Amino acid sequence: GLVELPPGDLRVTAKGTVGKSFAVTAKADKLELLGGRAKLDVAASLLQGDKTKGEKPVSLQGFDFSLALDGVLLSNLLALRGKRIPPALGFDTVLSLRAEGKGTLTDPIVDATLTPTTLRTDNGDRVTAVVVAHATRDAANVELVATEVKARSDAVLRGSAYLPLTLDGKKKGI
């Protein structure tokens, strides 16, 4: 399935006053997601909005999270969008992700490391990449290094990018 929760693994708590702010925490250590495994630890501060004033029913005031994800196949992720890797290419990719962050939606600090590794049907040379990103309210810095699995010291691709961000106002995005 898409998500499998072992009995008793997901723990969610909420503290606060209905109609005001409240804190929600969620923790899972053995979550199965898209065929992979995940650990999740999230704390969020939420505020109930006033519908009579046109406010959203609930708004996120702040967050603190960590996520570890291992063993998710790119083909499973693409299938969620009705897409697939053309079989003629003869590969799939296994993904691992480590991410943590805190702040607000308009003033976050997020650090993430994505590690994709190719799986080839012809058992040929495999490539792994490490993509490290640090995002704040104003920008994201991204570094990429791709290497052959057998010779990790030899980079086949290196790159970096500085991406200015706008997280509030009418023109949100990169």
C-alpha positions as protocol buffer text, in pm:
chain_id: "A"
residue {
  index: 1
  type: GLY
  ca { x: 0 y: 0 z: 0 }
}
residue {
  index: 2
  type: LEU
  ca { x: 84 y: 364 z: -13 }
}
residue {
  index: 3
  type: VAL
  ca { x: 125 y: 395 z: 366 }
}
residue {
  index: 4
  type: GLU
  ca { x: 134 y: 117 z: 620 }
}
residue {
  index: 5
  type: LEU
  ca { x: 129 y: 186 z: 991 }
}
residue {
  index: 6
  type: PRO
  ca { x: 234 y: -92 z: 1226 }
}
residue {
  index: 7
  type: PRO
  ca { x: -9 y: -106 z: 1520 }
}
residue {
  index: 8
  type: GLY
  ca { x: 86 y: 147 z: 1786 }
}
residue {
  index: 9
  type: ASP
  ca { x: 366 y: 310 z: 1582 }
}
residue {
  index: 10
  type: LEU
  ca { x: 208 y: 648 z: 1502 }
}
residue {
  index: 11
  type: ARG
  ca { x: 162 y: 859 z: 1813 }
}
residue {
  index: 12
  type: VAL
  ca { x: -24 y: 1189 z: 1785 }
}
residue {
  index: 13
  type: THR
  ca { x: -97 y: 1434 z: 2064 }
}
residue {
  index: 14
  type: ALA
  ca { x: -279 y: 1766 z: 2066 }
}
residue {
  index: 15
  type: LYS
  ca { x: -280 y: 2016 z: 2351 }
}
residue {
  index: 16
  type: GLY
  ca { x: -452 y: 2351 z: 2365 }
}
residue {
  index: 17
  type: THR
  ca { x: -790 y: 2516 z: 2357 }
}
residue {
  index: 18
  type: VAL
  ca { x: -1045 y: 2470 z: 2081 }
}
residue {
  index: 19
  type: GLY
  ca { x: -1099 y: 2807 z: 1917 }
}
residue {
  index: 20
  type: LYS
  ca { x: -749 y: 2924 z: 2008 }
}
residue {
  index: 21
  type: SER
  ca { x: -397 y: 2796 z: 1950 }
}
residue {
  index: 22
  type: PHE
  ca { x: -297 y: 2438 z: 2006 }
}
residue {
  index: 23
  type: ALA
  ca { x: 14 y: 2223 z: 1970 }
}
residue {
  index: 24
  type: VAL
  ca { x: 20 y: 1896 z: 1778 }
}
residue {
  index: 25
  type: THR
  ca { x: 299 y: 1640 z: 1784 }
}
residue {
  index: 26
  type: ALA
  ca { x: 331 y: 1326 z: 1574 }
}
residue {
  index: 27
  type: LYS
  ca { x: 595 y: 1057 z: 1589 }
}
residue {
  index: 28
  type: ALA
  ca { x: 637 y: 733 z: 1393 }
}
residue {
  index: 29
  type: ASP
  ca { x: 943 y: 508 z: 1396 }
}
residue {
  index: 30
  type: LYS
  ca { x: 842 y: 224 z: 1163 }
}
residue {
  index: 31
  type: LEU
  ca { x: 622 y: 387 z: 902 }
}
residue {
  index: 32
  type: GLU
  ca { x: 617 y: 208 z: 566 }
}
residue {
  index: 33
  type: LEU
  ca { x: 576 y: 452 z: 279 }
}
residue {
  index: 34
  type: LEU
  ca { x: 571 y: 370 z: -94 }
}
residue {
  index: 35
  type: GLY
  ca { x: 758 y: 46 z: -29 }
}
residue {
  index: 36
  type: GLY
  ca { x: 1026 y: 217 z: 182 }
}
residue {
  index: 37
  type: ARG
  ca { x: 1070 y: 289 z: 551 }
}
residue {
  index: 38
  type: ALA
  ca { x: 1028 y: 622 z: 726 }
}
residue {
  index: 39
  type: LYS
  ca { x: 1079 y: 783 z: 1065 }
}
residue {
  index: 40
  type: LEU
  ca { x: 890 y: 1100 z: 1140 }
}
residue {
  index: 41
  type: ASP
  ca { x: 898 y: 1341 z: 1433 }
}
residue {
  index: 42
  type: VAL
  ca { x: 686 y: 1656 z: 1398 }
}
residue {
  index: 43
  type: ALA
  ca { x: 574 y: 1933 z: 1630 }
}
residue {
  index: 44
  type: ALA
  ca { x: 344 y: 2206 z: 1503 }
}
residue {
  index: 45
  type: SER
  ca { x: 175 y: 2507 z: 1655 }
}
residue {
  index: 46
  type: LEU
  ca { x: -168 y: 2565 z: 1500 }
}
residue {
  index: 47
  type: LEU
  ca { x: -420 y: 2845 z: 1531 }
}
residue {
  index: 48
  type: GLN
  ca { x: -789 y: 2808 z: 1462 }
}
residue {
  index: 49
  type: GLY
  ca { x: -911 y: 3080 z: 1228 }
}
residue {
  index: 50
  type: ASP
  ca { x: -1233 y: 3280 z: 1239 }
}
residue {
  index: 51
  type: LYS
  ca { x: -1450 y: 3188 z: 940 }
}
residue {
  index: 52
  type: THR
  ca { x: -1658 y: 3503 z: 985 }
}
residue {
  index: 53
  type: LYS
  ca { x: -1345 y: 3707 z: 911 }
}
residue {
  index: 54
  type: GLY
  ca { x: -1260 y: 3498 z: 602 }
}
residue {
  index: 55
  type: GLU
  ca { x: -969 y: 3325 z: 775 }
}
residue {
  index: 56
  type: LYS
  ca { x: -858 y: 2972 z: 702 }
}
residue {
  index: 57
  type: PRO
  ca { x: -1008 y: 2713 z: 939 }
}
residue {
  index: 58
  type: VAL
  ca { x: -658 y: 2632 z: 1074 }
}
residue {
  index: 59
  type: SER
  ca { x: -326 y: 2804 z: 1012 }
}
residue {
  index: 60
  type: LEU
  ca { x: 24 y: 2682 z: 1085 }
}
residue {
  index: 61
  type: GLN
  ca { x: 203 y: 2915 z: 1326 }
}
residue {
  index: 62
  type: GLY
  ca { x: 528 y: 2720 z: 1355 }
}
residue {
  index: 63
  type: PHE
  ca { x: 689 y: 2381 z: 1302 }
}
residue {
  index: 64
  type: ASP
  ca { x: 983 y: 2165 z: 1402 }
}
residue {
  index: 65
  type: PHE
  ca { x: 1034 y: 1836 z: 1218 }
}
residue {
  index: 66
  type: SER
  ca { x: 1272 y: 1560 z: 1126 }
}
residue {
  index: 67
  type: LEU
  ca { x: 1219 y: 1296 z: 860 }
}
residue {
  index: 68
  type: ALA
  ca { x: 1425 y: 994 z: 756 }
}
residue {
  index: 69
  type: LEU
  ca { x: 1314 y: 801 z: 450 }
}
residue {
  index: 70
  type: ASP
  ca { x: 1492 y: 499 z: 301 }
}
residue {
  index: 71
  type: GLY
  ca { x: 1427 y: 254 z: 19 }
}
residue {
  index: 72
  type: VAL
  ca { x: 1160 y: 435 z: -183 }
}
residue {
  index: 73
  type: LEU
  ca { x: 1175 y: 353 z: -553 }
}
residue {
  index: 74
  type: LEU
  ca { x: 1146 y: 643 z: -795 }
}
residue {
  index: 75
  type: SER
  ca { x: 905 y: 430 z: -1002 }
}
residue {
  index: 76
  type: ASN
  ca { x: 666 y: 409 z: -704 }
}
residue {
  index: 77
  type: LEU
  ca { x: 682 y: 785 z: -657 }
}
residue {
  index: 78
  type: LEU
  ca { x: 617 y: 850 z: -1027 }
}
residue {
  index: 79
  type: ALA
  ca { x: 324 y: 607 z: -1023 }
}
residue {
  index: 80
  type: LEU
  ca { x: 145 y: 841 z: -780 }
}
residue {
  index: 81
  type: ARG
  ca { x: 134 y: 1093 z: -1066 }
}
residue {
  index: 82
  type: GLY
  ca { x: 39 y: 835 z: -1328 }
}
residue {
  index: 83
  type: LYS
  ca { x: 390 y: 841 z: -1474 }
}
residue {
  index: 84
  type: ARG
  ca { x: 657 y: 576 z: -1521 }
}
residue {
  index: 85
  type: ILE
  ca { x: 1019 y: 531 z: -1621 }
}
residue {
  index: 86
  type: PRO
  ca { x: 1021 y: 400 z: -1980 }
}
residue {
  index: 87
  type: PRO
  ca { x: 1113 y: 29 z: -1959 }
}
residue {
  index: 88
  type: ALA
  ca { x: 1359 y: 70 z: -2248 }
}
residue {
  index: 89
  type: LEU
  ca { x: 1582 y: 278 z: -2019 }
}
residue {
  index: 90
  type: GLY
  ca { x: 1639 y: -31 z: -1804 }
}
residue {
  index: 91
  type: PHE
  ca { x: 1675 y: 132 z: -1465 }
}
residue {
  index: 92
  type: ASP
  ca { x: 1501 y: 244 z: -1150 }
}
residue {
  index: 93
  type: THR
  ca { x: 1632 y: 458 z: -866 }
}
residue {
  index: 94
  type: VAL
  ca { x: 1617 y: 399 z: -493 }
}
residue {
  index: 95
  type: LEU
  ca { x: 1581 y: 718 z: -287 }
}
residue {
  index: 96
  type: SER
  ca { x: 1690 y: 807 z: 65 }
}
residue {
  index: 97
  type: LEU
  ca { x: 1607 y: 1138 z: 231 }
}
residue {
  index: 98
  type: ARG
  ca { x: 1709 y: 1305 z: 555 }
}
residue {
  index: 99
  type: ALA
  ca { x: 1542 y: 1633 z: 637 }
}
residue {
  index: 100
  type: GLU
  ca { x: 1491 y: 1856 z: 936 }
}
residue {
  index: 101
  type: GLY
  ca { x: 1351 y: 2198 z: 976 }
}
residue {
  index: 102
  type: LYS
  ca { x: 1193 y: 2453 z: 1203 }
}
residue {
  index: 103
  type: GLY
  ca { x: 1033 y: 2794 z: 1186 }
}
residue {
  index: 104
  type: THR
  ca { x: 724 y: 2915 z: 1004 }
}
residue {
  index: 105
  type: LEU
  ca { x: 603 y: 2888 z: 648 }
}
residue {
  index: 106
  type: THR
  ca { x: 733 y: 3238 z: 576 }
}
residue {
  index: 107
  type: ASP
  ca { x: 1051 y: 3210 z: 785 }
}
residue {
  index: 108
  type: PRO
  ca { x: 1175 y: 2850 z: 772 }
}
residue {
  index: 109
  type: ILE
  ca { x: 1512 y: 2688 z: 814 }
}
residue {
  index: 110
  type: VAL
  ca { x: 1521 y: 2351 z: 639 }
}
residue {
  index: 111
  type: ASP
  ca { x: 1815 y: 2121 z: 575 }
}
residue {
  index: 112
  type: ALA
  ca { x: 1775 y: 1816 z: 353 }
}
residue {
  index: 113
  type: THR
  ca { x: 1996 y: 1551 z: 197 }
}
residue {
  index: 114
  type: LEU
  ca { x: 1859 y: 1339 z: -87 }
}
residue {
  index: 115
  type: THR
  ca { x: 2057 y: 1035 z: -201 }
}
residue {
  index: 116
  type: PRO
  ca { x: 1932 y: 864 z: -517 }
}
residue {
  index: 117
  type: THR
  ca { x: 2111 y: 550 z: -643 }
}
residue {
  index: 118
  type: THR
  ca { x: 2040 y: 388 z: -979 }
}
residue {
  index: 119
  type: LEU
  ca { x: 1941 y: 23 z: -1006 }
}
residue {
  index: 120
  type: ARG
  ca { x: 2015 y: -113 z: -1354 }
}
residue {
  index: 121
  type: THR
  ca { x: 1849 y: -417 z: -1508 }
}
residue {
  index: 122
  type: ASP
  ca { x: 2168 y: -499 z: -1702 }
}
residue {
  index: 123
  type: ASN
  ca { x: 2379 y: -490 z: -1381 }
}
residue {
  index: 124
  type: GLY
  ca { x: 2595 y: -217 z: -1539 }
}
residue {
  index: 125
  type: ASP
  ca { x: 2773 y: 63 z: -1356 }
}
residue {
  index: 126
  type: ARG
  ca { x: 2551 y: 232 z: -1103 }
}
residue {
  index: 127
  type: VAL
  ca { x: 2552 y: 600 z: -1011 }
}
residue {
  index: 128
  type: THR
  ca { x: 2469 y: 755 z: -677 }
}
residue {
  index: 129
  type: ALA
  ca { x: 2421 y: 1122 z: -608 }
}
residue {
  index: 130
  type: VAL
  ca { x: 2412 y: 1332 z: -297 }
}
residue {
  index: 131
  type: VAL
  ca { x: 2201 y: 1645 z: -310 }
}
residue {
  index: 132
  type: VAL
  ca { x: 2233 y: 1869 z: -6 }
}
residue {
  index: 133
  type: ALA
  ca { x: 2001 y: 2167 z: 35 }
}
residue {
  index: 134
  type: HIS
  ca { x: 1974 y: 2443 z: 293 }
}
residue {
  index: 135
  type: ALA
  ca { x: 1667 y: 2666 z: 264 }
}
residue {
  index: 136
  type: THR
  ca { x: 1576 y: 2982 z: 451 }
}
residue {
  index: 137
  type: ARG
  ca { x: 1322 y: 3257 z: 400 }
}
residue {
  index: 138
  type: ASP
  ca { x: 1533 y: 3422 z: 130 }
}
residue {
  index: 139
  type: ALA
  ca { x: 1714 y: 3146 z: -56 }
}
residue {
  index: 140
  type: ALA
  ca { x: 1799 y: 2782 z: -104 }
}
residue {
  index: 141
  type: ASN
  ca { x: 2157 y: 2665 z: -150 }
}
residue {
  index: 142
  type: VAL
  ca { x: 2185 y: 2330 z: -329 }
}
residue {
  index: 143
  type: GLU
  ca { x: 2497 y: 2119 z: -381 }
}
residue {
  index: 144
  type: LEU
  ca { x: 2512 y: 1806 z: -599 }
}
residue {
  index: 145
  type: VAL
  ca { x: 2781 y: 1541 z: -635 }
}
residue {
  index: 146
  type: ALA
  ca { x: 2724 y: 1229 z: -846 }
}
residue {
  index: 147
  type: THR
  ca { x: 2968 y: 938 z: -840 }
}
residue {
  index: 148
  type: GLU
  ca { x: 2988 y: 582 z: -966 }
}
residue {
  index: 149
  type: VAL
  ca { x: 2896 y: 342 z: -687 }
}
residue {
  index: 150
  type: LYS
  ca { x: 3221 y: 145 z: -737 }
}
residue {
  index: 151
  type: ALA
  ca { x: 3448 y: 452 z: -735 }
}
residue {
  index: 152
  type: ARG
  ca { x: 3290 y: 707 z: -503 }
}
residue {
  index: 153
  type: SER
  ca { x: 3602 y: 921 z: -503 }
}
residue {
  index: 154
  type: ASP
  ca { x: 3560 y: 1005 z: -873 }
}
residue {
  index: 155
  type: ALA
  ca { x: 3281 y: 1254 z: -929 }
}
residue {
  index: 156
  type: VAL
  ca { x: 3105 y: 1224 z: -1264 }
}
residue {
  index: 157
  type: LEU
  ca { x: 2902 y: 1539 z: -1199 }
}
residue {
  index: 158
  type: ARG
  ca { x: 2927 y: 1831 z: -960 }
}
residue {
  index: 159
  type: GLY
  ca { x: 2706 y: 2132 z: -932 }
}
residue {
  index: 160
  type: SER
  ca { x: 2575 y: 2399 z: -703 }
}
residue {
  index: 161
  type: ALA
  ca { x: 2296 y: 2648 z: -718 }
}
residue {
  index: 162
  type: TYR
  ca { x: 2181 y: 2952 z: -526 }
}
residue {
  index: 163
  type: LEU
  ca { x: 1806 y: 2993 z: -565 }
}
residue {
  index: 164
  type: PRO
  ca { x: 1646 y: 3313 z: -436 }
}
residue {
  index: 165
  type: LEU
  ca { x: 1310 y: 3243 z: -270 }
}
residue {
  index: 166
  type: THR
  ca { x: 998 y: 3445 z: -194 }
}
residue {
  index: 167
  type: LEU
  ca { x: 773 y: 3274 z: 60 }
}
residue {
  index: 168
  type: ASP
  ca { x: 512 y: 3542 z: 116 }
}
residue {
  index: 169
  type: GLY
  ca { x: 319 y: 3797 z: -86 }
}
residue {
  index: 170
  type: LYS
  ca { x: 166 y: 3749 z: -428 }
}
residue {
  index: 171
  type: LYS
  ca { x: 476 y: 3616 z: -608 }
}
residue {
  index: 172
  type: LYS
  ca { x: 572 y: 3310 z: -405 }
}
residue {
  index: 173
  type: GLY
  ca { x: 838 y: 3080 z: -544 }
}
residue {
  index: 174
  type: ILE
  ca { x: 1186 y: 3076 z: -692 }
}
